[in-house]
Amino acid sequence: MPSFKKYNLDKQSVEVPGTRKPGASGKFDSHYRHAAYGDALVANIREAPHIETLYDMWQNSVTKYGGNDFLGHRPFNTVAQTYGGYTWETYRQINQRVNAFGSGIMHLNEVILGNRQLNRWSLGIWSHGRPEWFITEMSCNCYNLVSVALYDTLGPDAVEYIVNHAEIEIVVASANHIASLLENAEKLPKLKAIVSMDALHDTVPVPGATSAAQVLRAWGAQKGIKVYDFNEIESLGAEFPRKHLPPTADEVASICYTSGTTGQPKGAMLTHRNFVATVGTNREGMLLTEDDVLISFLPLAHIMGRVIDTCSMYSGGKIGYFRGDILLLLEDVAELRPTFFPAVPRLLNRIYAKLVASTIEAPGLVGALARRGVAAKMANLAAGKGVNHALWDRLLFNKVKMALGGRVQVILTGSAPIAKEVLSFLRIAFGCVVLEGYGSTEGMATATITMADEYIPGHIGCPRAGCELKLVDVPAMNYRSTDQPFPRGEIWIRGDTVFKGYFKDEKNTSETIDAEGWLATGDIGFVDKRGCFTIIDRKKNIFKLAQGEYIAPEKIENILGARCNLVQQIYVHGDSLESTLVGVLIPEPETFLPFANAITGASVTAGDLEGLNKLCQDPKVKNAVLKELEKAGKAGAMRGFEFVKRVHLTTDAFSVDNGMMTPTFKVRRPQVAEHFREQITAMYEEIHASTPAAKL
């Protein structure tokens, strides 16, 4: 089970001596480090300094844990049409497959495709997490290739851009993506081969018929693209084995494309040194062991998921992959019974809402007991007495823990803010460590994290052992490092976890990393007296209202989304000609339906889209939702001009398919504004009609 180092909660970060001085611009330039690592940042895995690359790391794990179970998945029974329990392959078995697949890929590239180039080349991976994903990536590390992840939710336009931009000639993909690649083959002139992670069977149910595999291969031949399956490449490798070509620390291990809200994706070049420094940094806070079991469902095209899986691999733990359907995730969790549960706030908010409904909001004796139990455990938590309670755990919370399989020791959340009340409730409900981390793709998702025994919510913790942070003035938004009571500014990060730069993009690289290696995040924060950082604003996507106040809509959306359980998605809109904000909200059906039914007296049920749309259009429901958003805004300490004054409720959700979201689930603001232009205009007209002086 995981173990944690103990640190002083009252002094979590320190200023680096000699840095508190005016910089060239006259502003203070204090650097902050974890209090236990003020003298030097961690740049490697301290108990294994010989490990310099992901290749070294994998060889180390195979040597130490060869006979241990490593990768697990739930096989599908095509006859019964059901999924079985988890089946496992050991570190040694996976290593044999890595060697075979890597050798096969090298033979395919050089002999069959005729690519005799001596320089390194990129291999594309397109699938949700599964054993073949890891095998493909580790094959790249063994033969000094560059892995390039394609988002499982990316549309064909972004896939086309990345495949061409990274000059990918071979894509390893799950079978459901093969048709998309072949359909767009004319737009992918460099693509020469596709390897299916799923078996392509040439058998046919009816004599004389053509199998799906034969159709795909023939289609590929017509497009000039060879189509294989994973087993064929492994067989090629077994027949034509290759010696490993170990990489060096500063060579690029992977290009991770970050999909921005505007423009084309940017390819972040992540080196072996970045990965090793990140694992070393994570080891300084939490020690995973070979007894730990990880549920892997976060997209491996996102760096957070990759880092967590890599840390587990180094520790000799077991990684169980989900089936690929997020709606069935908790069934996989119940089957796997993990000890480590990494997640994102959106999922944890849903779990929180269900637990609240079945405990403190439950009717009768159950609800009364739950409210007493929660109050008692919350009081203990606030007093720094931990998350366990002998009586209430036995009476109530041991049953609650079964929602995540009953063995979870650590929940890790990141990628977006999570509300204070949700974080605290999860801590006492599951009686485990709940960590909140902060980082970005460019910094290996590793910048700050809360400590294991933290009991005060609402911040992102202190710098990691391998990172230092500083706050840079943003005068236009009135944030300065000299602010009282706490310094404020844009958060910048430095350390061996910071990426090498953007692939083929010197302009964005120079705008993101300065000459001293500092990474500008675009996030505004402050550091408190304990040395903990808190995100309070966003530098990008800001605009002015008519009265001159600066608005960071993403910050507002995060607050409302985290604190109002009626929100599934929300977009906050404003511009320099208006003095108020309006919003477009897609409700969360599970919580919205009982809320709206109670207001209107209706009895709309889940799945009744027509009834749900009618509730969204009801003026009484809109007004009630606005009041809930106001409560959430007050709880999030929003300023008066940051509150939305009108809201449009709709079931027309933002998605990657309709172009209103990026594959990393960020809102594409111009596209959403255009899509809801008519409704936005109508909301402002209503505001102007009711308060003629509102428009300045």
XYZ file of C-alpha atoms in Angstrom:
696
model
C 0.000 0.000 0.000
C 1.215 3.578 -0.573
C 3.255 5.308 2.103
C 3.819 9.028 2.527
C 6.591 11.202 3.866
C 5.650 13.503 6.729
C 6.277 17.217 6.291
C 5.514 20.351 8.291
C 2.034 21.522 7.234
C 2.661 24.997 8.662
C 5.725 25.618 6.484
C 5.239 23.888 3.159
C 7.392 26.033 0.877
C 10.239 28.474 1.334
C 11.757 31.307 -0.632
C 15.061 30.433 -2.244
C 17.766 32.555 -0.571
C 19.001 35.405 -2.720
C 16.007 35.530 -5.044
C 13.933 38.110 -3.165
C 15.183 41.119 -5.051
C 13.808 43.443 -7.719
C 14.160 42.012 -11.194
C 14.998 43.889 -14.368
C 11.472 45.279 -14.509
C 11.580 46.468 -10.919
C 9.274 43.738 -9.595
C 10.260 41.198 -6.972
C 11.357 37.837 -8.328
C 11.104 35.416 -5.370
C 11.484 31.715 -6.114
C 9.603 29.152 -4.026
C 10.570 25.545 -3.360
C 9.224 22.739 -1.209
C 10.457 23.413 2.337
C 12.242 20.049 2.505
C 14.078 20.640 -0.789
C 15.065 24.281 -0.489
C 18.744 23.568 -1.091
C 18.412 21.501 -4.269
C 15.677 20.249 -6.581
C 15.214 16.529 -7.181
C 16.296 15.700 -10.734
C 16.275 11.892 -10.729
C 15.041 8.835 -8.826
C 17.234 9.166 -5.782
C 17.167 5.497 -4.759
C 18.033 4.479 -8.357
C 20.418 7.100 -9.784
C 21.458 4.737 -12.594
C 18.058 5.215 -14.229
C 18.347 7.974 -16.836
C 15.706 6.983 -19.399
C 12.360 5.203 -19.653
C 14.284 2.316 -21.172
C 16.447 2.050 -18.036
C 13.326 2.285 -15.886
C 11.605 -0.576 -17.690
C 14.665 -2.832 -17.541
C 14.900 -2.104 -13.818
C 11.257 -3.101 -13.234
C 11.524 -6.290 -15.324
C 14.622 -7.320 -13.357
C 13.075 -6.606 -9.935
C 9.459 -7.663 -10.518
C 9.619 -10.080 -13.462
C 7.225 -12.657 -12.005
C 4.705 -10.139 -10.640
C 1.382 -9.503 -12.372
C 1.601 -6.218 -14.283
C -1.030 -5.419 -16.924
C -4.637 -6.544 -16.641
C -7.738 -6.239 -18.783
C -11.234 -7.715 -18.937
C -11.575 -9.966 -22.000
C -14.842 -9.955 -23.952
C -16.622 -13.270 -24.505
C -18.015 -13.054 -28.045
C -20.358 -16.018 -27.458
C -21.868 -14.877 -24.159
C -21.489 -11.178 -25.104
C -20.151 -10.409 -21.635
C -16.888 -9.250 -20.083
C -15.005 -11.557 -17.750
C -12.893 -10.737 -14.726
C -9.408 -9.264 -14.999
C -6.728 -11.431 -16.619
C -3.080 -10.569 -16.054
C 0.306 -10.738 -17.741
C 3.508 -10.467 -15.716
C 6.329 -7.955 -16.153
C 8.383 -10.701 -17.796
C 5.585 -11.681 -20.202
C 4.979 -8.074 -21.193
C 8.721 -7.616 -21.732
C 8.740 -10.561 -24.152
C 5.885 -8.937 -26.073
C 7.668 -5.560 -26.052
C 10.781 -7.148 -27.570
C 8.748 -9.012 -30.185
C 6.549 -6.069 -31.150
C 9.458 -3.622 -31.220
C 11.500 -5.962 -33.424
C 8.474 -6.437 -35.673
C 7.903 -2.720 -36.043
C 11.553 -2.166 -36.925
C 11.410 -4.973 -39.525
C 8.164 -3.589 -40.952
C 9.614 -0.103 -41.257
C 12.996 -1.008 -42.727
C 12.421 -4.164 -44.748
C 8.765 -4.182 -45.773
C 8.243 -0.420 -46.114
C 11.822 0.158 -47.270
C 12.604 3.015 -44.860
C 16.352 2.776 -44.349
C 16.701 6.164 -42.677
C 19.213 6.321 -39.834
C 17.461 9.159 -38.013
C 14.750 8.582 -35.409
C 11.131 8.452 -36.490
C 7.686 8.840 -34.938
C 5.113 6.126 -34.292
C 1.446 7.024 -33.774
C -0.761 5.403 -31.115
C -4.554 5.783 -31.278
C -6.636 4.004 -28.654
C -7.903 4.166 -25.101
C -5.664 2.590 -22.474
C -5.039 -1.153 -22.848
C -2.030 -3.506 -22.655
C -1.196 -2.948 -26.337
C -0.881 0.791 -25.658
C 1.859 0.194 -23.097
C 3.587 -2.439 -25.256
C 3.681 -0.051 -28.216
C 5.002 2.849 -26.159
C 7.671 0.763 -24.435
C 8.729 -0.692 -27.801
C 9.430 2.879 -28.873
C 11.626 3.374 -25.805
C 13.541 0.149 -26.492
C 14.265 1.072 -30.112
C 14.714 4.829 -29.670
C 11.575 5.846 -31.516
C 9.280 8.759 -30.673
C 5.747 7.847 -29.591
C 2.989 10.238 -30.620
C -0.389 9.761 -28.971
C -3.527 10.529 -30.952
C -6.514 11.450 -28.836
C -9.194 8.791 -28.760
C -11.762 11.591 -29.091
C -9.973 13.589 -31.765
C -11.881 14.350 -34.923
C -10.385 13.522 -38.342
C -9.130 17.087 -38.901
C -6.889 17.061 -35.825
C -5.710 13.514 -36.527
C -4.849 14.557 -40.058
C -2.856 17.544 -38.762
C -0.902 15.543 -36.157
C -0.096 12.594 -38.426
C 1.244 14.979 -41.060
C 2.940 17.390 -38.648
C 4.781 14.607 -36.789
C 5.534 12.836 -40.098
C 4.003 9.570 -38.884
C 4.245 6.639 -41.296
C 2.937 3.874 -39.000
C -0.088 4.167 -36.695
C -0.930 1.503 -34.112
C -4.659 1.810 -33.435
C -7.670 0.029 -32.029
C -9.803 -1.492 -34.779
C -12.552 1.122 -34.499
C -10.161 3.804 -35.830
C -8.879 1.971 -38.897
C -11.755 2.986 -41.163
C -11.298 6.659 -40.256
C -7.604 6.510 -41.185
C -8.340 4.796 -44.510
C -11.184 7.191 -45.354
C -8.763 10.108 -44.977
C -5.779 8.385 -46.596
C -5.535 10.971 -49.404
C -4.947 13.631 -46.765
C -2.255 11.511 -45.042
C 0.405 11.162 -47.743
C 3.106 9.887 -45.358
C 1.007 7.134 -43.785
C 2.209 3.737 -45.029
C 0.951 1.172 -42.511
C -1.711 0.638 -39.856
C -1.382 -1.960 -37.105
C -4.636 -3.018 -35.446
C -4.474 -3.630 -31.703
C -7.425 -5.980 -32.194
C -7.099 -9.282 -34.043
C -8.143 -9.178 -37.703
C -9.668 -12.592 -38.349
C -9.809 -13.835 -41.930
C -12.412 -16.457 -41.092
C -15.941 -15.914 -42.436
C -19.302 -17.117 -41.091
C -20.598 -18.135 -44.533
C -18.535 -20.030 -47.146
C -17.559 -17.777 -50.017
C -18.162 -14.565 -48.063
C -15.523 -11.890 -47.525
C -14.291 -11.252 -43.995
C -14.073 -7.784 -42.470
C -10.299 -8.248 -42.234
C -10.063 -8.992 -45.956
C -12.108 -5.891 -46.724
C -9.836 -3.699 -44.580
C -6.670 -5.110 -46.120
C -8.029 -4.680 -49.651
C -9.165 -1.141 -48.853
C -5.721 -0.374 -47.453
C -4.006 -1.821 -50.543
C -6.167 0.399 -52.725
C -4.990 3.414 -50.691
C -1.348 2.290 -50.669
C -1.472 1.491 -46.939
C -0.581 -1.911 -45.489
C -2.883 -3.220 -42.751
C -1.662 -5.687 -40.114
C -2.793 -6.793 -36.697
C -0.773 -6.790 -33.487
C -0.155 -10.541 -33.490
C 1.311 -10.402 -36.987
C 3.849 -7.764 -35.949
C 4.774 -9.748 -32.831
C 5.284 -12.843 -35.030
C 7.473 -10.816 -37.381
C 9.568 -9.722 -34.418
C 9.926 -13.268 -33.137
C 11.170 -14.310 -36.585
C 13.457 -11.285 -37.045
C 14.608 -10.206 -33.553
C 16.509 -6.915 -33.180
C 18.950 -5.667 -30.591
C 17.712 -2.751 -28.482
C 18.758 0.797 -29.398
C 18.722 2.522 -25.995
C 17.985 6.273 -26.012
C 19.848 8.978 -24.111
C 18.374 11.171 -21.404
C 17.913 14.315 -23.496
C 16.340 12.633 -26.498
C 12.604 13.063 -27.033
C 10.577 10.108 -25.759
C 7.155 11.345 -26.804
C 5.397 14.218 -28.496
C 2.207 15.031 -26.630
C -0.114 17.294 -28.577
C -2.026 19.834 -26.533
C -5.246 20.858 -28.181
C -5.792 24.550 -27.587
C -9.088 26.384 -27.770
C -7.925 28.160 -30.914
C -5.565 27.170 -33.719
C -3.907 23.838 -34.395
C -2.628 21.520 -31.632
C 0.921 22.124 -30.388
C 3.294 19.175 -30.017
C 5.039 19.257 -26.620
C 8.379 17.416 -26.859
C 8.858 15.389 -23.673
C 12.296 13.894 -23.080
C 13.416 10.814 -21.172
C 14.941 13.183 -18.625
C 11.507 14.773 -18.142
C 9.900 11.397 -17.415
C 12.631 10.242 -15.026
C 12.628 13.551 -13.129
C 8.843 13.340 -12.843
C 8.892 9.815 -11.427
C 11.665 10.856 -9.018
C 9.669 13.886 -7.936
C 6.532 11.819 -7.340
C 8.505 9.284 -5.303
C 9.503 12.029 -2.862
C 5.879 12.522 -1.831
C 4.194 9.136 -2.259
C 5.843 5.723 -2.365
C 3.802 3.245 -4.373
C 4.744 -0.416 -3.875
C 4.434 -3.707 -5.720
C 1.273 -4.385 -3.682
C -0.572 -1.420 -5.189
C -3.280 -1.787 -7.822
C -4.040 1.115 -10.182
C -7.227 1.561 -12.183
C -6.092 3.116 -15.477
C -8.831 4.988 -17.305
C -7.453 8.494 -17.817
C -6.592 9.058 -21.502
C -2.990 8.035 -22.133
C -2.779 10.749 -24.762
C -2.912 13.160 -21.790
C 0.275 13.388 -19.784
C -1.401 12.959 -16.385
C -2.491 9.419 -17.258
C 0.946 8.562 -18.683
C 2.786 9.824 -15.592
C 0.577 7.857 -13.195
C 0.977 4.621 -15.177
C 4.753 5.160 -15.392
C 5.041 5.702 -11.628
C 3.090 2.499 -11.042
C 5.299 0.574 -13.475
C 8.478 1.757 -11.742
C 7.054 0.656 -8.380
C 6.240 -2.874 -9.555
C 2.491 -2.435 -9.114
C -0.448 -3.796 -11.088
C -2.265 -1.699 -13.709
C -5.821 -2.715 -14.554
C -7.319 -1.002 -17.595
C -10.991 -0.095 -17.826
C -13.077 -1.377 -20.748
C -13.101 1.930 -22.556
C -16.588 3.045 -21.511
C -16.532 5.713 -18.800
C -20.196 4.980 -17.974
C -19.168 1.462 -16.927
C -16.054 2.560 -15.012
C -17.415 1.896 -11.524
C -18.231 -1.686 -12.564
C -14.576 -2.124 -13.549
C -13.528 -0.537 -10.251
C -15.733 -2.967 -8.296
C -14.144 -5.886 -10.173
C -10.550 -4.642 -9.826
C -10.735 -3.216 -6.273
C -7.845 -0.746 -6.772
C -5.742 0.827 -4.047
C -4.975 3.921 -6.165
C -7.769 5.847 -7.882
C -6.667 8.838 -10.009
C -9.570 10.885 -11.326
C -10.733 14.265 -12.596
C -13.134 16.652 -10.822
C -16.020 16.002 -13.207
C -16.085 12.312 -12.249
C -15.540 13.013 -8.549
C -18.380 15.547 -8.605
C -20.705 12.820 -9.908
C -19.557 10.389 -7.222
C -19.999 13.126 -4.595
C -23.543 13.905 -5.793
C -24.552 10.228 -5.589
C -23.033 9.786 -2.140
C -24.691 12.941 -0.801
C -28.049 11.810 -2.171
C -27.736 8.399 -0.506
C -26.392 9.668 2.835
C -26.969 13.157 4.220
C -29.887 13.902 1.890
C -31.515 10.509 2.395
C -34.897 10.494 4.120
C -35.648 9.146 7.576
C -33.260 7.431 9.944
C -30.564 6.830 7.306
C -30.297 10.535 6.545
C -30.345 11.532 10.213
C -27.548 9.092 11.107
C -25.511 10.102 8.041
C -25.742 13.796 8.923
C -24.471 13.084 12.439
C -21.678 10.893 11.106
C -20.577 13.412 8.492
C -20.658 16.256 11.028
C -18.508 14.267 13.463
C -15.932 13.301 10.850
C -15.855 16.815 9.363
C -15.158 18.248 12.828
C -12.281 15.804 13.287
C -10.885 16.678 9.860
C -11.055 20.431 10.512
C -9.227 19.897 13.797
C -6.431 18.025 12.053
C -7.391 14.687 13.659
C -7.475 12.699 10.431
C -10.173 11.119 8.288
C -11.049 8.001 10.294
C -13.576 7.551 13.099
C -13.953 4.211 14.907
C -17.711 4.462 15.447
C -18.960 6.153 12.297
C -16.708 4.185 9.963
C -18.122 0.943 11.361
C -21.726 2.146 11.244
C -21.714 3.922 7.891
C -18.556 4.734 6.001
C -17.132 1.249 5.559
C -20.164 0.622 3.334
C -19.548 3.887 1.467
C -15.989 2.772 0.690
C -17.370 -0.154 -1.310
C -18.416 2.312 -4.034
C -14.735 2.264 -5.098
C -14.126 -1.399 -4.321
C -13.312 -1.054 -0.641
C -9.487 -0.935 -0.862
C -8.748 2.577 -2.138
C -5.963 4.217 -0.154
C -5.347 7.233 -2.393
C -7.568 9.376 -4.616
C -5.703 11.833 -6.831
C -7.492 14.662 -8.613
C -6.134 17.155 -11.125
C -6.680 18.881 -14.497
C -9.306 21.312 -13.115
C -10.337 22.857 -9.775
C -12.449 20.887 -7.315
C -14.726 22.493 -4.738
C -13.629 22.616 -1.092
C -16.750 20.849 0.125
C -16.347 18.020 -2.402
C -12.709 17.474 -1.447
C -13.433 17.396 2.280
C -16.456 15.113 1.868
C -14.467 12.613 -0.214
C -11.731 12.565 2.435
C -14.083 11.630 5.244
C -16.416 9.434 3.162
C -13.672 7.139 1.861
C -11.364 7.550 4.851
C -8.343 7.813 2.599
C -5.746 10.272 1.349
C -7.172 12.651 -1.255
C -4.497 14.595 -3.122
C -5.069 17.574 -5.397
C -2.329 18.168 -7.939
C -1.591 20.958 -10.400
C 0.474 21.004 -13.560
C 0.377 21.118 -17.348
C 1.452 18.999 -20.294
C 4.507 21.219 -20.744
C 5.550 20.492 -17.160
C 4.694 16.759 -17.116
C 1.515 17.484 -15.081
C 3.864 18.071 -12.147
C 4.087 21.439 -10.383
C 2.347 21.389 -6.996
C 0.421 18.907 -4.866
C -1.313 18.870 -1.502
C 0.269 16.885 1.309
C -1.125 13.518 2.366
C -2.301 14.687 5.801
C -3.599 18.070 4.595
C -6.926 18.971 6.181
C -7.440 22.518 4.877
C -9.068 22.453 1.394
C -9.150 25.110 -1.297
C -5.531 25.232 -2.497
C -3.189 23.226 -4.749
C -0.456 22.617 -2.195
C 3.211 23.459 -2.424
C 5.910 23.000 -5.090
C 6.929 19.425 -5.869
C 10.379 18.219 -4.896
C 11.670 18.674 -8.458
C 10.061 22.052 -9.211
C 10.411 25.662 -8.187
C 7.749 28.305 -8.732
C 7.636 32.075 -8.927
C 4.884 34.664 -9.292
C 5.258 37.175 -12.120
C 3.399 40.507 -12.050
C 0.392 40.995 -14.347
C -0.190 44.765 -14.096
C -3.095 44.786 -16.564
C -5.065 42.573 -14.144
C -3.700 44.319 -11.028
C -1.802 41.282 -9.727
C 1.633 41.923 -8.230
C 4.200 40.024 -6.200
C 4.145 42.899 -3.700
C 0.392 42.511 -3.003
C -0.798 42.199 0.598
C -1.516 40.067 2.515
C -0.058 37.582 0.000
C 2.047 37.876 -3.180
C 0.025 37.371 -6.386
C 0.917 36.896 -10.039
C 1.209 34.511 -12.958
C 2.671 31.168 -11.899
C 5.918 30.207 -13.627
C 7.609 26.809 -13.153
C 11.191 25.580 -13.509
C 12.849 22.177 -13.105
C 13.865 19.049 -15.018
C 10.183 18.252 -15.477
C 9.759 21.194 -17.884
C 9.508 20.158 -21.526
C 12.020 20.724 -24.305
C 9.736 22.873 -26.458
C 7.059 22.578 -29.125
C 7.839 20.437 -32.173
C 8.536 22.591 -35.264
C 7.283 25.682 -33.421
C 10.007 28.041 -32.223
C 7.607 30.980 -31.886
C 5.313 29.320 -29.318
C 8.308 27.729 -27.605
C 10.001 31.100 -27.044
C 6.716 32.573 -25.778
C 6.260 29.726 -23.292
C 9.794 29.113 -21.947
C 12.233 31.931 -21.227
C 16.029 31.867 -21.505
C 16.383 30.740 -17.865
C 14.103 27.732 -18.331
C 10.978 29.189 -16.702
C 7.644 27.896 -18.024
C 4.831 30.467 -18.095
C 1.543 28.762 -17.177
C -1.010 31.511 -17.818
C -2.556 30.778 -14.393
C -2.786 33.485 -11.740
C -2.210 32.480 -8.146
C -1.062 33.539 -4.710
C 1.061 31.900 -2.026
C -0.190 32.032 1.585
C 1.624 32.137 4.910
C 1.928 28.327 5.018
C 3.563 28.302 1.594
C 0.534 26.852 -0.206
C -0.482 28.081 -3.668
C -4.017 28.874 -4.772
C -5.228 29.479 -8.333
C -7.428 32.566 -8.469
C -7.576 33.610 -12.116
C -6.510 32.924 -15.668
C -4.356 35.236 -17.759
C -5.487 33.880 -21.119
C -8.964 34.388 -22.559
C -9.536 37.519 -20.490
C -11.670 40.423 -21.652
C -12.976 43.727 -20.311
C -16.572 44.564 -19.518
C -17.948 47.950 -20.498
C -17.141 49.428 -17.084
C -13.480 48.365 -17.428
C -13.448 45.305 -15.158
C -11.339 42.379 -16.372
C -13.113 39.027 -16.639
C -11.483 35.567 -16.769
C -14.438 33.398 -17.854
C -12.641 30.069 -17.350
C -12.163 30.882 -13.679
C -15.881 31.631 -13.298
C -16.854 28.466 -15.169
C -14.587 26.392 -12.919
C -16.130 27.861 -9.778
C -19.704 27.336 -10.947
C -19.027 23.877 -12.318
C -17.332 22.753 -9.114
C -19.886 24.214 -6.685
C -23.240 23.804 -8.435
C -24.227 20.175 -8.946
C -26.820 21.173 -11.554
C -24.028 21.969 -14.009
C -22.787 19.448 -16.519
C -21.227 22.115 -18.779
C -21.281 25.894 -18.651
C -20.099 28.737 -20.866
C -19.857 32.303 -19.504
C -20.108 35.111 -22.073
C -19.398 38.823 -22.030
C -17.771 41.538 -24.107
C -16.553 45.117 -23.908
C -19.922 46.566 -24.988
C -21.827 45.010 -22.098
C -21.552 45.528 -18.348
C -22.907 42.112 -17.354
C -22.311 38.441 -18.048
C -24.673 35.786 -19.341
C -24.304 32.020 -19.469
C -25.188 28.922 -21.452
C -25.695 25.902 -19.202
C -26.118 22.227 -20.048
C -27.737 20.679 -16.960
C -26.662 17.455 -15.279
C -29.812 15.296 -15.721
C -29.246 13.248 -12.571
C -29.500 16.286 -10.307
C -31.421 18.689 -12.551
C -34.502 16.500 -13.099
C -35.577 16.196 -9.437
C -34.701 19.887 -8.911
C -36.778 21.101 -11.882
C -39.627 18.651 -11.266
C -39.997 19.956 -7.710
C -40.258 23.542 -9.001
C -42.747 22.870 -11.796
C -44.700 19.957 -10.379
C -43.752 17.919 -13.451
C -42.636 14.274 -13.376
C -40.101 14.127 -16.185
C -38.011 10.955 -16.091
C -34.508 10.177 -17.310
C -34.470 9.601 -21.057
C -37.443 11.902 -21.748
C -35.575 14.425 -23.920
C -38.738 16.325 -24.872
C -39.690 16.719 -21.224
C -36.156 17.776 -20.307
C -36.190 20.449 -23.017
C -39.495 21.805 -21.701
C -38.029 22.091 -18.204
C -35.028 23.966 -19.642
C -37.356 26.513 -21.268
C -39.500 27.101 -18.167
C -38.875 30.653 -16.777
C -39.376 29.463 -13.181
C -36.694 26.822 -13.652
C -34.285 29.345 -15.207
C -34.743 31.726 -12.282
C -34.201 28.923 -9.795
C -31.020 27.836 -11.582
C -29.763 31.436 -11.533
C -30.242 31.482 -7.746
C -28.241 28.247 -7.446
C -25.474 29.748 -9.586
C -25.519 32.812 -7.344
C -25.067 30.598 -4.276
C -22.186 28.818 -5.968
C -20.601 32.128 -6.939
C -20.804 33.434 -3.388
C -19.316 30.194 -2.051
C -16.491 30.643 -4.546
C -15.882 34.259 -3.457
C -16.736 35.673 -6.882
C -16.925 39.437 -7.263
C -20.270 41.116 -8.036
C -19.581 41.759 -11.712
C -18.562 38.080 -12.191
C -22.088 36.768 -11.593
C -24.145 35.775 -14.633
C -27.381 37.759 -14.869
C -29.219 35.488 -17.316
C -28.798 31.844 -18.248
C -29.889 29.817 -21.248
C -30.558 26.169 -20.396
C -30.140 23.648 -23.181
C -29.506 19.972 -23.868
C -27.356 20.984 -26.864
C -24.102 19.891 -25.214
C -20.615 21.063 -26.185
C -18.673 18.203 -27.762
C -15.644 17.421 -29.879
C -17.946 16.235 -32.679
C -19.797 19.556 -32.972
C -16.573 21.551 -32.683
C -17.445 23.286 -29.411
C -14.889 21.409 -27.272
C -11.282 20.409 -27.616
C -10.294 16.754 -27.131
C -9.085 17.736 -23.633
C -12.623 18.987 -22.868
C -11.877 22.686 -22.950
C -14.527 24.989 -24.355
C -13.822 26.461 -27.787
C -15.124 29.898 -26.912
C -15.577 31.476 -30.366
C -17.410 28.411 -31.647
C -19.771 28.267 -28.656
C -20.470 32.012 -28.900
C -21.343 31.662 -32.571
C -23.509 28.564 -32.050
C -25.574 30.291 -29.345
C -25.432 33.781 -30.865
C -29.221 34.096 -31.082
C -29.780 33.059 -27.455
C -26.965 35.304 -26.170
C -28.437 38.277 -28.023
C -31.886 37.517 -26.594
C -30.528 37.382 -23.028
C -28.873 40.784 -23.384
C -32.045 42.261 -24.887
C -33.964 40.970 -21.877
C -31.415 42.545 -19.501
C -31.596 45.877 -21.348
C -35.389 45.858 -21.292
C -35.553 45.220 -17.557
C -32.695 47.558 -16.577
C -32.237 50.262 -19.235
C -29.142 51.606 -17.532
C -27.381 48.242 -17.586
C -25.768 48.918 -20.949
C -23.220 51.710 -20.525
